[in-house]
Tab-separated table of C-alpha atoms in Angstrom:
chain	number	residue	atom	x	y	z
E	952	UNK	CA	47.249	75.958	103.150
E	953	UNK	CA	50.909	74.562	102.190
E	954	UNK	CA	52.725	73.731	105.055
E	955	UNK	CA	56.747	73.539	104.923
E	956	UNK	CA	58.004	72.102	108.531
E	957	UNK	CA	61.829	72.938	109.056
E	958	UNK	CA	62.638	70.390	111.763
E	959	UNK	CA	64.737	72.630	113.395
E	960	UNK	CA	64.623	76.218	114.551
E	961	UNK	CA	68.160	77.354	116.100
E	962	UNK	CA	70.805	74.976	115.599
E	963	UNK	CA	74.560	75.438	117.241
E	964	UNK	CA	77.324	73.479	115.230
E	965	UNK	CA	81.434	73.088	115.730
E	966	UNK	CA	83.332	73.923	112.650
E	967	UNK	CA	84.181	70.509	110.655
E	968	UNK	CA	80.958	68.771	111.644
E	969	UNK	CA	78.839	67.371	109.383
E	970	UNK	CA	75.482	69.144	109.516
E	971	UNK	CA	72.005	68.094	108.333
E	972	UNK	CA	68.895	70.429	108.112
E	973	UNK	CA	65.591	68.623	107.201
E	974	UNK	CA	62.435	70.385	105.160
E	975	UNK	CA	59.330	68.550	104.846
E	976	UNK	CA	56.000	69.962	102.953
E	977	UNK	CA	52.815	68.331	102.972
E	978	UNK	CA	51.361	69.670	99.548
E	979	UNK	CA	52.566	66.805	97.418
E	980	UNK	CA	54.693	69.267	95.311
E	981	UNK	CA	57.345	68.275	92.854
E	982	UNK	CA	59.869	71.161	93.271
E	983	UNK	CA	61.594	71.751	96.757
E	984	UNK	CA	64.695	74.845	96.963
E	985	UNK	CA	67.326	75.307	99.485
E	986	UNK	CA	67.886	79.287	100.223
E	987	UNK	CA	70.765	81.356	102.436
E	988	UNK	CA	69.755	84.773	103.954
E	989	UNK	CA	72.293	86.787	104.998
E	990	UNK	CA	71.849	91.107	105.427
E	991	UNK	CA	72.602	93.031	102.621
E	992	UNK	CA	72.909	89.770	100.055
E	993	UNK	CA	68.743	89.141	100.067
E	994	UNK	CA	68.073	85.214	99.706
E	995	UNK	CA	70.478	82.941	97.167
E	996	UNK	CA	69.969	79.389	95.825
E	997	UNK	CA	71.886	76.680	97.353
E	998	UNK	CA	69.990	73.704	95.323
E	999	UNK	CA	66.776	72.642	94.424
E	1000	UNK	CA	64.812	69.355	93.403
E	1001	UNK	CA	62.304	68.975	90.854
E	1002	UNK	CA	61.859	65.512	91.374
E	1003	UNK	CA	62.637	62.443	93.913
E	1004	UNK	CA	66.328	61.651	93.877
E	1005	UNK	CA	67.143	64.484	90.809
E	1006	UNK	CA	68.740	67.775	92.264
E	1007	UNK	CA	70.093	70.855	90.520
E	1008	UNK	CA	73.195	73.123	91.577
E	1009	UNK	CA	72.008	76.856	92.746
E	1010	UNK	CA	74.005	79.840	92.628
E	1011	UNK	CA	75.926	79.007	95.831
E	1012	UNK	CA	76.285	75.185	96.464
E	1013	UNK	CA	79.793	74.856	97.381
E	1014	UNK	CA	80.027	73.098	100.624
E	1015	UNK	CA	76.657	71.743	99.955
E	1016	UNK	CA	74.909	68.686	99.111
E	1017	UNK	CA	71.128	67.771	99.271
E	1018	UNK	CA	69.024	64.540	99.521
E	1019	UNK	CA	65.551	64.011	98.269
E	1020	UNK	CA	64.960	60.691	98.656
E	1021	UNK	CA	61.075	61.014	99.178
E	1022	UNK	CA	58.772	63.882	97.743
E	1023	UNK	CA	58.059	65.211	100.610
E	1024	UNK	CA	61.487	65.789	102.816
E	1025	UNK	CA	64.206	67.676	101.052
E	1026	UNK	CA	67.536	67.968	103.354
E	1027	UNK	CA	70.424	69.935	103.033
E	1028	UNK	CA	74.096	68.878	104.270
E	1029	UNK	CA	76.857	70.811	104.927
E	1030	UNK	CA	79.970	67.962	104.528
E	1031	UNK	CA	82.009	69.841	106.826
E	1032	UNK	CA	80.715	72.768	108.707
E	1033	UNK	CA	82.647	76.464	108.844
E	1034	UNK	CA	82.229	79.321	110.086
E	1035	UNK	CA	80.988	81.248	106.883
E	1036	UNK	CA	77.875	79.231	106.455
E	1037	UNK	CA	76.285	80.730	110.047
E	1038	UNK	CA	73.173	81.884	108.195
E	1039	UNK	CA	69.305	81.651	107.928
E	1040	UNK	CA	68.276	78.713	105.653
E	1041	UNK	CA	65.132	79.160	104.356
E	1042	UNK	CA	63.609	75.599	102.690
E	1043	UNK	CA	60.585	75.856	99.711
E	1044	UNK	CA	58.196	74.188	98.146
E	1045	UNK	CA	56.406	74.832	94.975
E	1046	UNK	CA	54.205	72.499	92.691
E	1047	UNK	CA	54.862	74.052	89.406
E	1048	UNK	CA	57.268	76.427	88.091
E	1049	UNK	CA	55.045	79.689	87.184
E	1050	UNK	CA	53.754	79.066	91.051
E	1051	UNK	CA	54.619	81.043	93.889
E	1052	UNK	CA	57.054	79.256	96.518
E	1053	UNK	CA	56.039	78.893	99.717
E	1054	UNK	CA	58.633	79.194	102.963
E	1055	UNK	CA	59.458	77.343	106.087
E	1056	UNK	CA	59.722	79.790	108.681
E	1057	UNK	CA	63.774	78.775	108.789
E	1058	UNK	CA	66.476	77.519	110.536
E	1059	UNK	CA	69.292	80.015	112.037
E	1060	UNK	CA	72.360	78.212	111.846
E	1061	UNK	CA	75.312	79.217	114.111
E	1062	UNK	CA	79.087	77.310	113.447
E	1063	UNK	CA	81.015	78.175	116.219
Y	1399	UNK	CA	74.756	95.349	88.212
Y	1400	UNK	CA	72.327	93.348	90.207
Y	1401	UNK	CA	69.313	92.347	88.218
Y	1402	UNK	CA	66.996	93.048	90.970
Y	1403	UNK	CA	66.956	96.393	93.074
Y	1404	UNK	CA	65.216	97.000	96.402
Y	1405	UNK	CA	65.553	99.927	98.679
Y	1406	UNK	CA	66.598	98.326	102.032
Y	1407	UNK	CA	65.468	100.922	104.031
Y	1408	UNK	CA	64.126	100.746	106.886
Y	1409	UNK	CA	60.938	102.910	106.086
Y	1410	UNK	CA	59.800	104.345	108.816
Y	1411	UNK	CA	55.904	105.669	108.743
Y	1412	UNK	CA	52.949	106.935	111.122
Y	1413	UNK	CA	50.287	104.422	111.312
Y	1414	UNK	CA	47.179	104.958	109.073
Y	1415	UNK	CA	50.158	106.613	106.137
Y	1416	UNK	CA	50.229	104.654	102.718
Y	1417	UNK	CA	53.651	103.077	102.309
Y	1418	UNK	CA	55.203	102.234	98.667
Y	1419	UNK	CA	57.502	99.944	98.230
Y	1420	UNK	CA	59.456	99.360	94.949
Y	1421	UNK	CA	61.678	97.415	93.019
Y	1422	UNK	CA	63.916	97.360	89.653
Y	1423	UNK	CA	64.707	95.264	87.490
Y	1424	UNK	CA	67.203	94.603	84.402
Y	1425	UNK	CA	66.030	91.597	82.191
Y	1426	UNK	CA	63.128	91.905	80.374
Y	1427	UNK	CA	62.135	88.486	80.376
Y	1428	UNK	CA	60.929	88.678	83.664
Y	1429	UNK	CA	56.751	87.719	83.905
Y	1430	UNK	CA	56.151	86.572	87.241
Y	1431	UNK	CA	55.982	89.293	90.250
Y	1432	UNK	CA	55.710	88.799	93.551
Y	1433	UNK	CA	55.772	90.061	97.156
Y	1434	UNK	CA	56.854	88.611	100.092
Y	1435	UNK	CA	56.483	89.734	103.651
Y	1436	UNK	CA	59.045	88.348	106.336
Y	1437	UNK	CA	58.252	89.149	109.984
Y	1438	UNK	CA	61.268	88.527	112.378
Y	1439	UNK	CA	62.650	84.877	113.337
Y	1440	UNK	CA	60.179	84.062	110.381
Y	1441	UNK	CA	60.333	82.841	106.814
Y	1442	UNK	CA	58.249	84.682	103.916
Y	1443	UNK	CA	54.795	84.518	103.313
Y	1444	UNK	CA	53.229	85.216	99.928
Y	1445	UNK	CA	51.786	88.286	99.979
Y	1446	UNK	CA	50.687	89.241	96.588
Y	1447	UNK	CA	51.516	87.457	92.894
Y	1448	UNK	CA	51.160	88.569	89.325
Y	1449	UNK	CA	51.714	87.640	85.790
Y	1450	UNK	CA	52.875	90.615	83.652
Y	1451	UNK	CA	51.787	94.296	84.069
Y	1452	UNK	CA	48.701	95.599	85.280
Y	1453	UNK	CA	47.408	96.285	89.063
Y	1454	UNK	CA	46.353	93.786	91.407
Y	1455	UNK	CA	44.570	94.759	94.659
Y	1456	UNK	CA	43.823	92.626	97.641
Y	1457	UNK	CA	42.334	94.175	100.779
Y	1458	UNK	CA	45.020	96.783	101.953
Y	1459	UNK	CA	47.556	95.513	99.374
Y	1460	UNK	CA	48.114	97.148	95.318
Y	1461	UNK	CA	50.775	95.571	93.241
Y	1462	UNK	CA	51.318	97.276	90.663
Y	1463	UNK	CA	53.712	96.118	87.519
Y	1464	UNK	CA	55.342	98.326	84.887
Y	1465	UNK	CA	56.751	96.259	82.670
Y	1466	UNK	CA	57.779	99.433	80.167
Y	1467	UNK	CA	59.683	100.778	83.031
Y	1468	UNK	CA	61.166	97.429	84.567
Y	1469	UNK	CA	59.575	98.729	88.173
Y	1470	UNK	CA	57.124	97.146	90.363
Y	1471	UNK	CA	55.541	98.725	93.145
Y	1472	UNK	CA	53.451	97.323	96.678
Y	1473	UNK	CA	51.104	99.791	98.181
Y	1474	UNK	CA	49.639	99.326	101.605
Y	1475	UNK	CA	46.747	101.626	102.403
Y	1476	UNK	CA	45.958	102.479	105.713
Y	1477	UNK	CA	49.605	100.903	107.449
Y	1478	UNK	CA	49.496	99.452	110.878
Y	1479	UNK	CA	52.054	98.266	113.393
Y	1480	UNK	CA	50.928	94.860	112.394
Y	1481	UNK	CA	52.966	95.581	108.897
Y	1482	UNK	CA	56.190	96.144	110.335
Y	1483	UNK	CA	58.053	93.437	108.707
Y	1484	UNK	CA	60.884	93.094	105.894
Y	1485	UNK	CA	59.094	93.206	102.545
Y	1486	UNK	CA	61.092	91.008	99.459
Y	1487	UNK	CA	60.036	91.399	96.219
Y	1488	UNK	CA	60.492	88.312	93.615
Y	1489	UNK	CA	60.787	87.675	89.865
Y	1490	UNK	CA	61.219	84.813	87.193
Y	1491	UNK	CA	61.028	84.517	83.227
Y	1492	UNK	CA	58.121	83.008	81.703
Y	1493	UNK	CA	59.305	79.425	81.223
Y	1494	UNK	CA	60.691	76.186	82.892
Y	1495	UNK	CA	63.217	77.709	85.020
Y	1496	UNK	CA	62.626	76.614	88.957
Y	1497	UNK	CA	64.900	80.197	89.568
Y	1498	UNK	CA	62.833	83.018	91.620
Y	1499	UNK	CA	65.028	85.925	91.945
Y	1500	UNK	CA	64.991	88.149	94.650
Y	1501	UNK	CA	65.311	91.686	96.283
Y	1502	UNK	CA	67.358	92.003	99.248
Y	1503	UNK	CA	64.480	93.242	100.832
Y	1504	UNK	CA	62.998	96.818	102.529
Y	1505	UNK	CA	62.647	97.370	106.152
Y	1506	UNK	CA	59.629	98.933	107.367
Y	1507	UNK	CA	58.192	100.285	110.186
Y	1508	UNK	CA	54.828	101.395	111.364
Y	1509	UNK	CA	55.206	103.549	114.245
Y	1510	UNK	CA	51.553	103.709	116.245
């Protein structure tokens, strides 16, 4: 089974920090995806990576950066934290592109 | 327009009742189907996955595609409390796009 560990559960942040959320998967795949959930607006594309060090802009990445620096870890920064990115992130992993993705189980992020 | 639709619900339904669960879509070019189940505090699992139109069956689970339509459909036979979870439903072209696109999800409920 594919495994995709988000390091971190719940996380509390002050506006203006500098936040970093970490994704690891174990399956050796080559794509990896950044996701928001908020109610009412289903799950939207911050970034993805189809390979080490390449990245690709989602439909929401302002605010955002990423870092894939190995193929397994994926991590997603917010430069300087406010108050409108409190949301679920949701990290995923898929080997190829006509695959299924498979889901962390999240990180709830409140910026207080 | 938003090119996926999803009831959001919530569903509420006796257990042992057979729940359906839809979705529509706008662009045509969509091959890949899929169907997601998110239980609270919890990221999606891959529930069922299918190329095209046709019916696909797996234990309690039928996904069924009309591509002629632009509908897809999850039935679960035989509901119990145990389904109670947010249900997304998920698309892409055929092709190299990474992009899955998403309901917003439906909210059901098996009451025992």
């Amino acid at each position: 089974d594919v495994k995709v560990t988000q390091s971190s559960r719940y996380l509390v942040k002050r506006t203006g920090e500098k936040v970093f959320l970490e994704c690891v998967q174990d399956m050796d795949h080559e794509n990896m995806f950044w996701y928001r959930q908020d109610p009412g607006l289903g799950l939207r594309l911050i970034y993805f990576s189809y390979d080490v060090k390449m990245k690709e802009k989602g439909d929401i990445p302002e605010g955002y950066s990423v870092s894939r620096e190995k193929k397994e870890r994926f991590s997603l920064i917010l430069e300087s934290a406010s108050t409108n990115q409190t949301s679920m992130y949701l990290c995923a992993s898929v080997r190829t592109v006509n695959q299924p993705q498979h889901f962390g189980d999240g990180t709830r992020l409140s910026i207080l | 327009q938003k090119e996926v639709e999803q009831d959001p619900g919530p569903l509420s339904v006796p257990e042992g009742a057979i729940v359906s669960l839809n979705c529509t879509y706008s662009n045509s070019a969509f091959q890949y189907f899929m169907w997601y189940r998110q239980y609270s505090r919890k990221g999606p699992e891959l529930l069922m996955y299918t190329y095209s139109s046709g019916n696909k069956e797996d234990g309690r689970f039928t996904a069924q595609v009309d591509k002629s339509s632009k509908y897809i459909s999850l039935f679960i036979r035989d509901s119990q409390p145990s389904d109670s979870a947010t249900y997304l439903c998920a698309m892409k072209p055929r092709g190299a796009t990474n992009k899955l696109i998403f309901g917003t999800g439906t909210l059901l409920a098996v009451q025992p």
